[in-house]
JSON list of C-alpha atoms in Angstrom, two decimals:
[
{"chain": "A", "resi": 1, "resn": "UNK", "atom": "CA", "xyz": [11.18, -11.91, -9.31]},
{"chain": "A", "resi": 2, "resn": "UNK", "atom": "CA", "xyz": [15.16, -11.65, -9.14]},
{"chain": "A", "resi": 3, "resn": "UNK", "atom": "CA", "xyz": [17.06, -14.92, -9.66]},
{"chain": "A", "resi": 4, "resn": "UNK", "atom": "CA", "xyz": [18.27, -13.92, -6.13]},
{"chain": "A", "resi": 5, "resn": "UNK", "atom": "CA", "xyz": [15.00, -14.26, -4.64]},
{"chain": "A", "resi": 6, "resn": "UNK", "atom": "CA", "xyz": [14.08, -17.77, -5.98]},
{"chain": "A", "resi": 7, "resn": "UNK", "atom": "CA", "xyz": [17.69, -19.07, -4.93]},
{"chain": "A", "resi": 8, "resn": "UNK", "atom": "CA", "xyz": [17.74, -17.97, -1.63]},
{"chain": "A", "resi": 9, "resn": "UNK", "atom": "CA", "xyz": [17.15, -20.54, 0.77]},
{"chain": "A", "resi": 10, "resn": "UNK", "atom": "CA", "xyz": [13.57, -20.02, 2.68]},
{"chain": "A", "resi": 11, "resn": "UNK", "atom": "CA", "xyz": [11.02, -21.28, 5.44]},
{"chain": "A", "resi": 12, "resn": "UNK", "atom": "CA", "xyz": [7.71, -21.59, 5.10]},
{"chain": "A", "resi": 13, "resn": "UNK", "atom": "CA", "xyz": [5.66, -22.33, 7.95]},
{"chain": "A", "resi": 14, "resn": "UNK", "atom": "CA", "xyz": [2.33, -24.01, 6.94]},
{"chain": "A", "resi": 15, "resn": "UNK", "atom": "CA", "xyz": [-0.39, -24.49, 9.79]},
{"chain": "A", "resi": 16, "resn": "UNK", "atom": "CA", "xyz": [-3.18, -27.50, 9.04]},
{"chain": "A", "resi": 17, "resn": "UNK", "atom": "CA", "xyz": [-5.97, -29.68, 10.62]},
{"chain": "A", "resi": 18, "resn": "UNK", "atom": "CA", "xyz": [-5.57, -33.13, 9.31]},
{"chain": "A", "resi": 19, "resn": "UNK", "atom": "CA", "xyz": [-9.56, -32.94, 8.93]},
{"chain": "A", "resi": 20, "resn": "UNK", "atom": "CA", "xyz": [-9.29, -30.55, 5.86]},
{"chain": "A", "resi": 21, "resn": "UNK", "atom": "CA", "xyz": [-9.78, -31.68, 2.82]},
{"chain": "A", "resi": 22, "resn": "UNK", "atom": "CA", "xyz": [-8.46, -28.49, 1.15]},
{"chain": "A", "resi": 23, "resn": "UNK", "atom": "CA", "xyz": [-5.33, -28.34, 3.71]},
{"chain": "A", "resi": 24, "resn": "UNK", "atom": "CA", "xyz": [-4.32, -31.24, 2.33]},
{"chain": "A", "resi": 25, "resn": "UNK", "atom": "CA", "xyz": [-4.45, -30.79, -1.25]},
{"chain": "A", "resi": 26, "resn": "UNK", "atom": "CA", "xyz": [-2.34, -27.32, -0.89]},
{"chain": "A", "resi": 27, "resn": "UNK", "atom": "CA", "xyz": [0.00, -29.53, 1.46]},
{"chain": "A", "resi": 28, "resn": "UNK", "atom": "CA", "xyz": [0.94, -31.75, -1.20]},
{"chain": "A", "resi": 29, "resn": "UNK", "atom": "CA", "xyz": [1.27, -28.53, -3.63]},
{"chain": "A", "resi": 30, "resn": "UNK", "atom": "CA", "xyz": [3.82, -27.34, -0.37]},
{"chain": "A", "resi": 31, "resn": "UNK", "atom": "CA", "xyz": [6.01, -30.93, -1.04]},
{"chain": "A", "resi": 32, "resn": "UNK", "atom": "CA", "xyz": [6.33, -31.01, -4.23]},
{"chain": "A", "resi": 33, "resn": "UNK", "atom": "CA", "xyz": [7.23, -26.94, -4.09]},
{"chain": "A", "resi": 34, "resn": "UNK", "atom": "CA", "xyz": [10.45, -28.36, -1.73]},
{"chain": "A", "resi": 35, "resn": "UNK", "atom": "CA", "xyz": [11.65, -30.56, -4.84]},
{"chain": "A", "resi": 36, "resn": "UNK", "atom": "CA", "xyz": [11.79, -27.34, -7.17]},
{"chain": "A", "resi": 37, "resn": "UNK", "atom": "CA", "xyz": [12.73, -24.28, -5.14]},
{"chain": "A", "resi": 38, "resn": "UNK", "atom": "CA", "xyz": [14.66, -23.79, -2.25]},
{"chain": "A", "resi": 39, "resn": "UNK", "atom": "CA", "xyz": [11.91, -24.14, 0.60]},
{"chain": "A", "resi": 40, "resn": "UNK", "atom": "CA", "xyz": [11.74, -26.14, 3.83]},
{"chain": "A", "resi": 41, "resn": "UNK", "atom": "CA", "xyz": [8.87, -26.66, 5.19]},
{"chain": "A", "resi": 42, "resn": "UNK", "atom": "CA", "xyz": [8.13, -26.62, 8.96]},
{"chain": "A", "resi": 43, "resn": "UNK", "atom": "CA", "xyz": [4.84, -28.46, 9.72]},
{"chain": "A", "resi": 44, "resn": "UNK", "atom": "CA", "xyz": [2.57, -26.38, 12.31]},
{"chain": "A", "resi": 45, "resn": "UNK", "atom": "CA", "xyz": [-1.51, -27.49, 13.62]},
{"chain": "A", "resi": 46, "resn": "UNK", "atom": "CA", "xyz": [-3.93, -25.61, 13.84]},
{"chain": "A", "resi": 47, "resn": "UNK", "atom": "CA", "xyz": [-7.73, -26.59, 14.92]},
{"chain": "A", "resi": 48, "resn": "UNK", "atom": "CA", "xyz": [-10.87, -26.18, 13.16]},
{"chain": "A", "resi": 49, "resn": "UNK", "atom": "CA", "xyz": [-12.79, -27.20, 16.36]},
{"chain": "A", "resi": 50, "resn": "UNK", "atom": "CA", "xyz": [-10.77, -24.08, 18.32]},
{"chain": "A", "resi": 51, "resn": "UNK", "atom": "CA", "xyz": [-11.16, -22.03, 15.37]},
{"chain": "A", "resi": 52, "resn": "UNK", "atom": "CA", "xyz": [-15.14, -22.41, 15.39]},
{"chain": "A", "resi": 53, "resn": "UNK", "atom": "CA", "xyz": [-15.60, -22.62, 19.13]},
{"chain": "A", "resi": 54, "resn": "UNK", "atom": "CA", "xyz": [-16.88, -18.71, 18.86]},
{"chain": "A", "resi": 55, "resn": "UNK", "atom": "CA", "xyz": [-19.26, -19.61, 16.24]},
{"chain": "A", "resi": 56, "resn": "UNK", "atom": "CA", "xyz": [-20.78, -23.04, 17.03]},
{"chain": "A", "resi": 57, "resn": "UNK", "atom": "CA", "xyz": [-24.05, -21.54, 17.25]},
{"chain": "A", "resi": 58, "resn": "UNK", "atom": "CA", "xyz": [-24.14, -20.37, 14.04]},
{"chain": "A", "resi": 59, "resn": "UNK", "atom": "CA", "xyz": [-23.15, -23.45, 12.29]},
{"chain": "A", "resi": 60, "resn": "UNK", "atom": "CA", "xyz": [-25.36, -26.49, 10.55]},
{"chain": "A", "resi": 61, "resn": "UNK", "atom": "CA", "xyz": [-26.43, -28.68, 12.99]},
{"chain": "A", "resi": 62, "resn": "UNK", "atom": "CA", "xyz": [-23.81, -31.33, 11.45]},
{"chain": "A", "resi": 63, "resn": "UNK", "atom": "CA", "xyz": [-20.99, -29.52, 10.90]},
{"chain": "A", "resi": 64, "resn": "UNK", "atom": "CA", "xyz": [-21.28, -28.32, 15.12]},
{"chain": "A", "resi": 65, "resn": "UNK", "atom": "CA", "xyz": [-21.35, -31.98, 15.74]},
{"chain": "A", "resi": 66, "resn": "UNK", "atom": "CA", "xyz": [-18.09, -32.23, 14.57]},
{"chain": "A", "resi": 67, "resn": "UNK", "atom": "CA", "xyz": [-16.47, -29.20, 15.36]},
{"chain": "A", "resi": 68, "resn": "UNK", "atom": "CA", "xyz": [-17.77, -29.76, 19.46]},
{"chain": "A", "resi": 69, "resn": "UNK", "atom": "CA", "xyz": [-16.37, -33.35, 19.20]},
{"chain": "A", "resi": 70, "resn": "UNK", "atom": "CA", "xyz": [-14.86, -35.60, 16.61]},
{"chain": "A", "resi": 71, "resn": "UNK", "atom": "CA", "xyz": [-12.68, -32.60, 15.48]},
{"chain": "A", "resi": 72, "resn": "UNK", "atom": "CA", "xyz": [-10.69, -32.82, 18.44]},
{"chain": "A", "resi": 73, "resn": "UNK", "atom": "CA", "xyz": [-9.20, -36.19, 17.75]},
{"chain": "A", "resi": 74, "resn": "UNK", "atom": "CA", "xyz": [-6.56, -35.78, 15.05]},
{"chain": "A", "resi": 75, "resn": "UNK", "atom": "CA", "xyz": [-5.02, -32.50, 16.25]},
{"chain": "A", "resi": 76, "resn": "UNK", "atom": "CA", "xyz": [-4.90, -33.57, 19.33]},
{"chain": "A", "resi": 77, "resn": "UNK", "atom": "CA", "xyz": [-2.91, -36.58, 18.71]},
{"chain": "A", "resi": 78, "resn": "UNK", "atom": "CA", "xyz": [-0.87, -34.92, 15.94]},
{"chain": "A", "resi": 79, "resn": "UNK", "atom": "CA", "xyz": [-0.03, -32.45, 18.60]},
{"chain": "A", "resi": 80, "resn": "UNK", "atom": "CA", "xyz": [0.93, -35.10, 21.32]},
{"chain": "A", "resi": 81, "resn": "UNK", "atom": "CA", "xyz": [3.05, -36.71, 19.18]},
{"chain": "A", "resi": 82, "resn": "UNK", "atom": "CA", "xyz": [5.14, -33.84, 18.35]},
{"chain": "A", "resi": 83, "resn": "UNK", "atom": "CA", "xyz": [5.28, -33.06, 22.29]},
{"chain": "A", "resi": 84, "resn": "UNK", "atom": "CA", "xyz": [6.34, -36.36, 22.83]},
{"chain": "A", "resi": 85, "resn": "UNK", "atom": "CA", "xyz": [8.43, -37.18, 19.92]},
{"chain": "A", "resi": 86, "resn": "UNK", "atom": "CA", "xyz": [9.56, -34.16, 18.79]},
{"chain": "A", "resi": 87, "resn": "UNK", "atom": "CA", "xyz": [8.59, -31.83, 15.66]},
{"chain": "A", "resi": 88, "resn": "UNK", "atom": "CA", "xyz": [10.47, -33.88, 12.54]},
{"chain": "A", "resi": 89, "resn": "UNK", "atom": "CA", "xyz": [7.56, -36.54, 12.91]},
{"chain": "A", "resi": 90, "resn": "UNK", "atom": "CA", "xyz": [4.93, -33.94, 12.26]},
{"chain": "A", "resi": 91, "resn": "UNK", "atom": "CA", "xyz": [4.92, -33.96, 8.75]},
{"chain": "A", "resi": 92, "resn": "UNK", "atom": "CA", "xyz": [5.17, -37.85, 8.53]},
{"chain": "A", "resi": 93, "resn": "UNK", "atom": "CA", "xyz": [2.36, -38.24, 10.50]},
{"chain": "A", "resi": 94, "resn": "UNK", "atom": "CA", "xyz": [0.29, -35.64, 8.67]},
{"chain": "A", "resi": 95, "resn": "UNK", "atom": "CA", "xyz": [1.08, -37.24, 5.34]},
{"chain": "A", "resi": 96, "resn": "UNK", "atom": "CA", "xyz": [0.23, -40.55, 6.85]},
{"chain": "A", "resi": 97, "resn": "UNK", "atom": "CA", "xyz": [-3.15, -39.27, 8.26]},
{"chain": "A", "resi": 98, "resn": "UNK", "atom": "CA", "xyz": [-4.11, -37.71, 5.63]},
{"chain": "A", "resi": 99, "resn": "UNK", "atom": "CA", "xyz": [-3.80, -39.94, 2.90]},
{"chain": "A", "resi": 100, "resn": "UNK", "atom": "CA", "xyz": [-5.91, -42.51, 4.79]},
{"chain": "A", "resi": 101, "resn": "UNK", "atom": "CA", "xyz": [-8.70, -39.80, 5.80]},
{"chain": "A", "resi": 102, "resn": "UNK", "atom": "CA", "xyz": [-8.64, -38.37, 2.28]},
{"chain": "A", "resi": 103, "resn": "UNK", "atom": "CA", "xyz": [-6.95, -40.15, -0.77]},
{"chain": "A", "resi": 104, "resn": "UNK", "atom": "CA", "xyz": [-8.28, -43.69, 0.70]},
{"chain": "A", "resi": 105, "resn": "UNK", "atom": "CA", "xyz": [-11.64, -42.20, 2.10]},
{"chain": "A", "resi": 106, "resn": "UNK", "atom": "CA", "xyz": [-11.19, -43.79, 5.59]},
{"chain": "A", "resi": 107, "resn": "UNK", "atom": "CA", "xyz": [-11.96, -40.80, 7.28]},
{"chain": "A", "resi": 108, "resn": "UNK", "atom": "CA", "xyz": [-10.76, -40.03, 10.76]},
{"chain": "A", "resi": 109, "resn": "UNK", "atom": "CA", "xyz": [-11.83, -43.27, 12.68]},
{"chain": "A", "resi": 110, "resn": "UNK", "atom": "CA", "xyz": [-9.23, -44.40, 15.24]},
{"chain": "A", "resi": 111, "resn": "UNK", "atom": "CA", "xyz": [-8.55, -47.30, 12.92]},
{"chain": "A", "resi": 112, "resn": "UNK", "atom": "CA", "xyz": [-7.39, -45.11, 10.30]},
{"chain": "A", "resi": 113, "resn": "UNK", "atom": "CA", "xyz": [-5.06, -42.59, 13.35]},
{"chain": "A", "resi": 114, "resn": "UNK", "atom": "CA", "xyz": [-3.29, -45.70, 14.29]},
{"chain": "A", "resi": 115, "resn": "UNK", "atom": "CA", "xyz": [-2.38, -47.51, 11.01]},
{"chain": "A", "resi": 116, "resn": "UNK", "atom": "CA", "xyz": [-1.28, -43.70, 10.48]},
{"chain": "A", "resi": 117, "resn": "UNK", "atom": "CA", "xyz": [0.59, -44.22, 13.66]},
{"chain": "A", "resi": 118, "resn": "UNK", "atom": "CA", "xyz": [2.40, -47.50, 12.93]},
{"chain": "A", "resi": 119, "resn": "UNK", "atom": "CA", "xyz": [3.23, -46.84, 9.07]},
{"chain": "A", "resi": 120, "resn": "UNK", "atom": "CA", "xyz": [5.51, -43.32, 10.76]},
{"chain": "A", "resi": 121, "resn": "UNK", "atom": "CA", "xyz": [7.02, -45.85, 13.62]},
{"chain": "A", "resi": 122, "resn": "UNK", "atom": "CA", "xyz": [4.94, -43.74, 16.49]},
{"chain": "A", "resi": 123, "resn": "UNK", "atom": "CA", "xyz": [3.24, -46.43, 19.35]},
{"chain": "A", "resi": 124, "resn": "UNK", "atom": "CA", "xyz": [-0.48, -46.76, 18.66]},
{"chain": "A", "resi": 125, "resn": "UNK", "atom": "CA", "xyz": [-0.86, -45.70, 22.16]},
{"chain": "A", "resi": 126, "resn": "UNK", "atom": "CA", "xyz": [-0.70, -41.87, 20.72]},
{"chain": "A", "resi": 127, "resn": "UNK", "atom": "CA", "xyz": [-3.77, -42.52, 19.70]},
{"chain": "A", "resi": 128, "resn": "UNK", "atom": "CA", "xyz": [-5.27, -42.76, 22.93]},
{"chain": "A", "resi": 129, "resn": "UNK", "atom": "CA", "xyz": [-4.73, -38.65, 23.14]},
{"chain": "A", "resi": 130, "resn": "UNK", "atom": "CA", "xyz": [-7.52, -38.14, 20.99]},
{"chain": "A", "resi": 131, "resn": "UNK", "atom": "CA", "xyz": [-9.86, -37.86, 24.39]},
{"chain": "A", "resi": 132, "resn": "UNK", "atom": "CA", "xyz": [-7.29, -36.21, 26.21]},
{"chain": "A", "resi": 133, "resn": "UNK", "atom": "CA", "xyz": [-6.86, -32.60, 26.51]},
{"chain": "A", "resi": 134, "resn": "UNK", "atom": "CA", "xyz": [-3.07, -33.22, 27.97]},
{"chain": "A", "resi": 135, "resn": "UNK", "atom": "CA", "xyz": [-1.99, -30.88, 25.02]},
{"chain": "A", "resi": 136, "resn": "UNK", "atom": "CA", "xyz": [-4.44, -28.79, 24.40]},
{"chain": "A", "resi": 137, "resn": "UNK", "atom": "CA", "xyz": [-2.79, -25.64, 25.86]},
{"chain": "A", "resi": 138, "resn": "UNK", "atom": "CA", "xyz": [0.04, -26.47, 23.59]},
{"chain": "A", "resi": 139, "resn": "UNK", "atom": "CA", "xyz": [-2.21, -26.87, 21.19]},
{"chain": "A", "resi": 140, "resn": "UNK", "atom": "CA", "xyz": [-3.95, -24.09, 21.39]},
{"chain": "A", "resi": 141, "resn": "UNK", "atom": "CA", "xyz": [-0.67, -21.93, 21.23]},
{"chain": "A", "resi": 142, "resn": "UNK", "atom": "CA", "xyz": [0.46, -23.74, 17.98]},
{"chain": "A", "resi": 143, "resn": "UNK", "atom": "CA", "xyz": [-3.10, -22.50, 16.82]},
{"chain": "A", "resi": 144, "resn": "UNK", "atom": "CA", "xyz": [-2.90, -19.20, 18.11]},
{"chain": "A", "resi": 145, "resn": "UNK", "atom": "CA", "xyz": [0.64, -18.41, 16.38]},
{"chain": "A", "resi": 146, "resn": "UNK", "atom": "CA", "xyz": [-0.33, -18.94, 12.96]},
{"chain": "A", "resi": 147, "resn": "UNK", "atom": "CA", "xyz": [-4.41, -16.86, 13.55]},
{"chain": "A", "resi": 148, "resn": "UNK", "atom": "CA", "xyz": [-2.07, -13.89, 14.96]},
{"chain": "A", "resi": 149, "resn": "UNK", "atom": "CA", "xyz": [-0.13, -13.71, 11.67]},
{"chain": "A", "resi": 150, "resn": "UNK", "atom": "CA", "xyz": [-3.11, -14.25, 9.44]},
{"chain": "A", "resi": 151, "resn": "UNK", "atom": "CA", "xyz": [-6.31, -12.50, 11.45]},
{"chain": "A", "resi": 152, "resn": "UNK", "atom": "CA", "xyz": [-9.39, -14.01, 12.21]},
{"chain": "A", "resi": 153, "resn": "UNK", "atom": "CA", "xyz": [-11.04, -14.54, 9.09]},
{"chain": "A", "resi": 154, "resn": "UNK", "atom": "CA", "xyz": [-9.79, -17.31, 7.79]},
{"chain": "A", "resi": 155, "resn": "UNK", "atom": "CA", "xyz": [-9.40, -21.30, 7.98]},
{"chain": "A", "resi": 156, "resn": "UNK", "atom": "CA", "xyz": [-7.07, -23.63, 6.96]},
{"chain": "A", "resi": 157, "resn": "UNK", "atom": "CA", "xyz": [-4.53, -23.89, 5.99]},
{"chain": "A", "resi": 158, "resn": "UNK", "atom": "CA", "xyz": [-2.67, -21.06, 6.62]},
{"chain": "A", "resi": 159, "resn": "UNK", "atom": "CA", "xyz": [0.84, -20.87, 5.00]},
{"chain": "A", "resi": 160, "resn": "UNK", "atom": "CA", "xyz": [3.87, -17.65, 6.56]},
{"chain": "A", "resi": 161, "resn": "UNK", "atom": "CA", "xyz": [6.46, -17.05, 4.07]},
{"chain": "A", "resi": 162, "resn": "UNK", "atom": "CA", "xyz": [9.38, -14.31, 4.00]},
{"chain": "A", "resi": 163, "resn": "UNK", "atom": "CA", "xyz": [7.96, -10.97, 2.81]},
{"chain": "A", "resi": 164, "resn": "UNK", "atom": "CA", "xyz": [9.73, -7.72, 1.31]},
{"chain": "A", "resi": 165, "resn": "UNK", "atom": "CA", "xyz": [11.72, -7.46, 4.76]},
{"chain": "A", "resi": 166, "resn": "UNK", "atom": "CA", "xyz": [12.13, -11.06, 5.53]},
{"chain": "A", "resi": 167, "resn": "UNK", "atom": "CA", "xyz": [8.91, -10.74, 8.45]},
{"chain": "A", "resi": 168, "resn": "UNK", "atom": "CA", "xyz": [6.70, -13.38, 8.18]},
{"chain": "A", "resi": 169, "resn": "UNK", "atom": "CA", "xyz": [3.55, -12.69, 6.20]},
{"chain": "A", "resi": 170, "resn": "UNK", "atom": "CA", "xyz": [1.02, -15.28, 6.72]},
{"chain": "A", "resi": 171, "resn": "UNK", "atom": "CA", "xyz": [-1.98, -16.06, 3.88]},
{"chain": "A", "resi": 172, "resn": "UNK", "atom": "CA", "xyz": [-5.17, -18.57, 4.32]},
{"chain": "A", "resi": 173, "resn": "UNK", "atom": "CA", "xyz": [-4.69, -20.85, 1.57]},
{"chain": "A", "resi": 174, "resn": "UNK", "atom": "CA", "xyz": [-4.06, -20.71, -1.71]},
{"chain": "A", "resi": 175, "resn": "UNK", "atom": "CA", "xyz": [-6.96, -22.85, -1.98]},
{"chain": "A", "resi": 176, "resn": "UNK", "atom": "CA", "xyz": [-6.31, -25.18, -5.20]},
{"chain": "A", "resi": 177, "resn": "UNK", "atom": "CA", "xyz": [-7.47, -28.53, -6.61]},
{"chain": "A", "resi": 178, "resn": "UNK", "atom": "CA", "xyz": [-6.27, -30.48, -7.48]},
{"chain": "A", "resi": 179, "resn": "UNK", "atom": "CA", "xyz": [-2.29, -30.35, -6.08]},
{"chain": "A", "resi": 180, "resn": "UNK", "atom": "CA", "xyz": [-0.40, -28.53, -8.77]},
{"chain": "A", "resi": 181, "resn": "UNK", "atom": "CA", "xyz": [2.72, -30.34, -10.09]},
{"chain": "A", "resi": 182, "resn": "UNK", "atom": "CA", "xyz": [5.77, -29.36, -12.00]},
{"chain": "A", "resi": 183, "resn": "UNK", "atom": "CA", "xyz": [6.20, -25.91, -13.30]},
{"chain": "A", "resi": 184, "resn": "UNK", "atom": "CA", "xyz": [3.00, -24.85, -12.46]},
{"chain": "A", "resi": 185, "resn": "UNK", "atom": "CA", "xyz": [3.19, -25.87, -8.64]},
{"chain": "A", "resi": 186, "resn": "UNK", "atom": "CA", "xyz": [6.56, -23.48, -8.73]},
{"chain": "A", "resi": 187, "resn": "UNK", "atom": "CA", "xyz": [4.98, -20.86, -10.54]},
{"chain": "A", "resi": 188, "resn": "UNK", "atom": "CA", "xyz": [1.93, -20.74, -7.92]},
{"chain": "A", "resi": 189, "resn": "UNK", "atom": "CA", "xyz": [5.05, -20.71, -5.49]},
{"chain": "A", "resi": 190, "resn": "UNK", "atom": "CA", "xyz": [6.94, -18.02, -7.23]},
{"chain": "A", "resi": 191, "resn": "UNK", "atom": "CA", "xyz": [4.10, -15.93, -7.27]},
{"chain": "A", "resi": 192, "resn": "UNK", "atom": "CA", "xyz": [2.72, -16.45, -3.49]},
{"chain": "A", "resi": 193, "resn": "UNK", "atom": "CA", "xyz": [6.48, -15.09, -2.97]},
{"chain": "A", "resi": 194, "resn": "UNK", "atom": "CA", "xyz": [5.63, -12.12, -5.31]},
{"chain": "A", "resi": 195, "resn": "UNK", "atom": "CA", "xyz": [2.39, -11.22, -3.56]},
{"chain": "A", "resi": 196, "resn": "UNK", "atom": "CA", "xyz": [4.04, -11.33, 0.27]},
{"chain": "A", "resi": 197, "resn": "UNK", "atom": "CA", "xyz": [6.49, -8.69, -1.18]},
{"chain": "A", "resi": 198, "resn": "UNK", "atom": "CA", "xyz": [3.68, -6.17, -1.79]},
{"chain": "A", "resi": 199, "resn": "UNK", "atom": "CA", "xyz": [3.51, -4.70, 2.03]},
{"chain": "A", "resi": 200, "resn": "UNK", "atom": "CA", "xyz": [-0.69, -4.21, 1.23]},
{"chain": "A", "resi": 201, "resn": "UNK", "atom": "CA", "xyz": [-1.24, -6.84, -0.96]},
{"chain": "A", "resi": 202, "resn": "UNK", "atom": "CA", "xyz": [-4.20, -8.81, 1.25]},
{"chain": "A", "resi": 203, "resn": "UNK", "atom": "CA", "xyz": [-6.49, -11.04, -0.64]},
{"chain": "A", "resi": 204, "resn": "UNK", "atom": "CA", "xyz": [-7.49, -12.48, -3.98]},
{"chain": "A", "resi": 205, "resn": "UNK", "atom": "CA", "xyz": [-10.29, -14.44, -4.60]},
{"chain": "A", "resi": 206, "resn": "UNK", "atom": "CA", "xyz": [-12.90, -16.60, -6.57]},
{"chain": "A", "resi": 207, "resn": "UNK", "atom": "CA", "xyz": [-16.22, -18.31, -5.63]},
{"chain": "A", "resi": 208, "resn": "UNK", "atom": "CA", "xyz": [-15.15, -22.19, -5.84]},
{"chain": "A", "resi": 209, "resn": "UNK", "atom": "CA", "xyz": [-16.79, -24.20, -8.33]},
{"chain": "A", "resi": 210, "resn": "UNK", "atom": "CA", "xyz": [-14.82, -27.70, -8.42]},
{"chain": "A", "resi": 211, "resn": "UNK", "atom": "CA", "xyz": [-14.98, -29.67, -5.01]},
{"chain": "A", "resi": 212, "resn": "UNK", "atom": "CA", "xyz": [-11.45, -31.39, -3.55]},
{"chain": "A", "resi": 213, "resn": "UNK", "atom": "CA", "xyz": [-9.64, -33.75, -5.88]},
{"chain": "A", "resi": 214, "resn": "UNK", "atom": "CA", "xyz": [-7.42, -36.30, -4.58]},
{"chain": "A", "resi": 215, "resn": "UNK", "atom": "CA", "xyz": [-4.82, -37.40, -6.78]}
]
């Protein structure tokens, strides 16, 4: 990669549920990425519960409980808070959320949504929108952006960065754990840049074999 390509200023747009364990690890790898390259990132949801609605027949009998209920919850008050309050508190809120549902193992109980709440200076009251579908056209659109640029196949996250062109090319993933740091969170940057250049570059992958790490 050119010096001029890792200097030039970029945007990537990074789509999440706050429920996702995985999300949130390559989140963190997306922050510390803005303290060694040139990136801003622009915070976008997406929903695992609208993602399986197609599918909740096929899933475990567990994991369709969710999806068909609880699931709803944090997008939906992520979502109404950015309607409301506007999209800089996005990706306060999200780091507030999820290090109480992940790093402190709170899960997403409404305790946990409104000390997320209060620590970003949003009214608790937002969390009242977790049984409300107010915003769930908007947040179905939010959802539906980021699936049109990626395809179907996929769950979260889902990260769009500036291909050969400058289009958007959107990825699921990278999948990592735990949250690279340092040089090697800007070399996995350096080369996600490399791989959107390649017009039919589509997927690489492993079988996991280490579960989330929270660090």
């Amino acid at each position: 990669m050119s010096e001029q390509q890792t200097q030039e200023r970029v945007t990537a747009d990074f789509w999440f549920d706050p429920l996702c364990p995985w999300a949130w690890m390559t989140s963190r790898w997306m922050l510390e990425v803005e303290t060694l390259r040139p990136v801003d990132v622009r915070w976008n949801v997406m929903s695992l519960a609208v993602l399986n609605e197609p599918r909740l027949d096929e899933l475990p009998d567990h994991y369709r409980d969710m999806m068909a209920g609880p699931a709803w919850g944090p997008v939906r008050v992520v979502i109404a808070a950015r309607e409301l309050h506007g999209d800089e508190v996005v990706g306060k809120l999200y780091t507030a959320l999820g290090t109480r549902f992940h790093n402190r193992g709170e899960g997403p109980t409404r305790e946990a949504i409104i000390g997320a709440l209060e620590e970003v200076g949003l009214p608790a009251s937002l969390a009242d929108y977790a049984e409300k579908d107010t915003y769930d056209t908007e947040l179905r659109a939010s959802h539906k952006e980021g699936i049109d640029l990626v395809g179907q196949d996929v769950g979260t996250p889902v990260i769009a960065v500036p291909g050969a062109t400058g289009e958007r090319v959107a990825f699921f993933g990278p999948v990592v754990t735990p949250a690279p740091k340092g040089d090697e969170a800007a070399r996995l940057w350096d080369g996600t840049l490399a791989v959107a250049s390649v017009p039919g570059f589509f997927e690489l992958k492993r079988t996991r074999t280490q579960g989330p790490i929270f660090d």
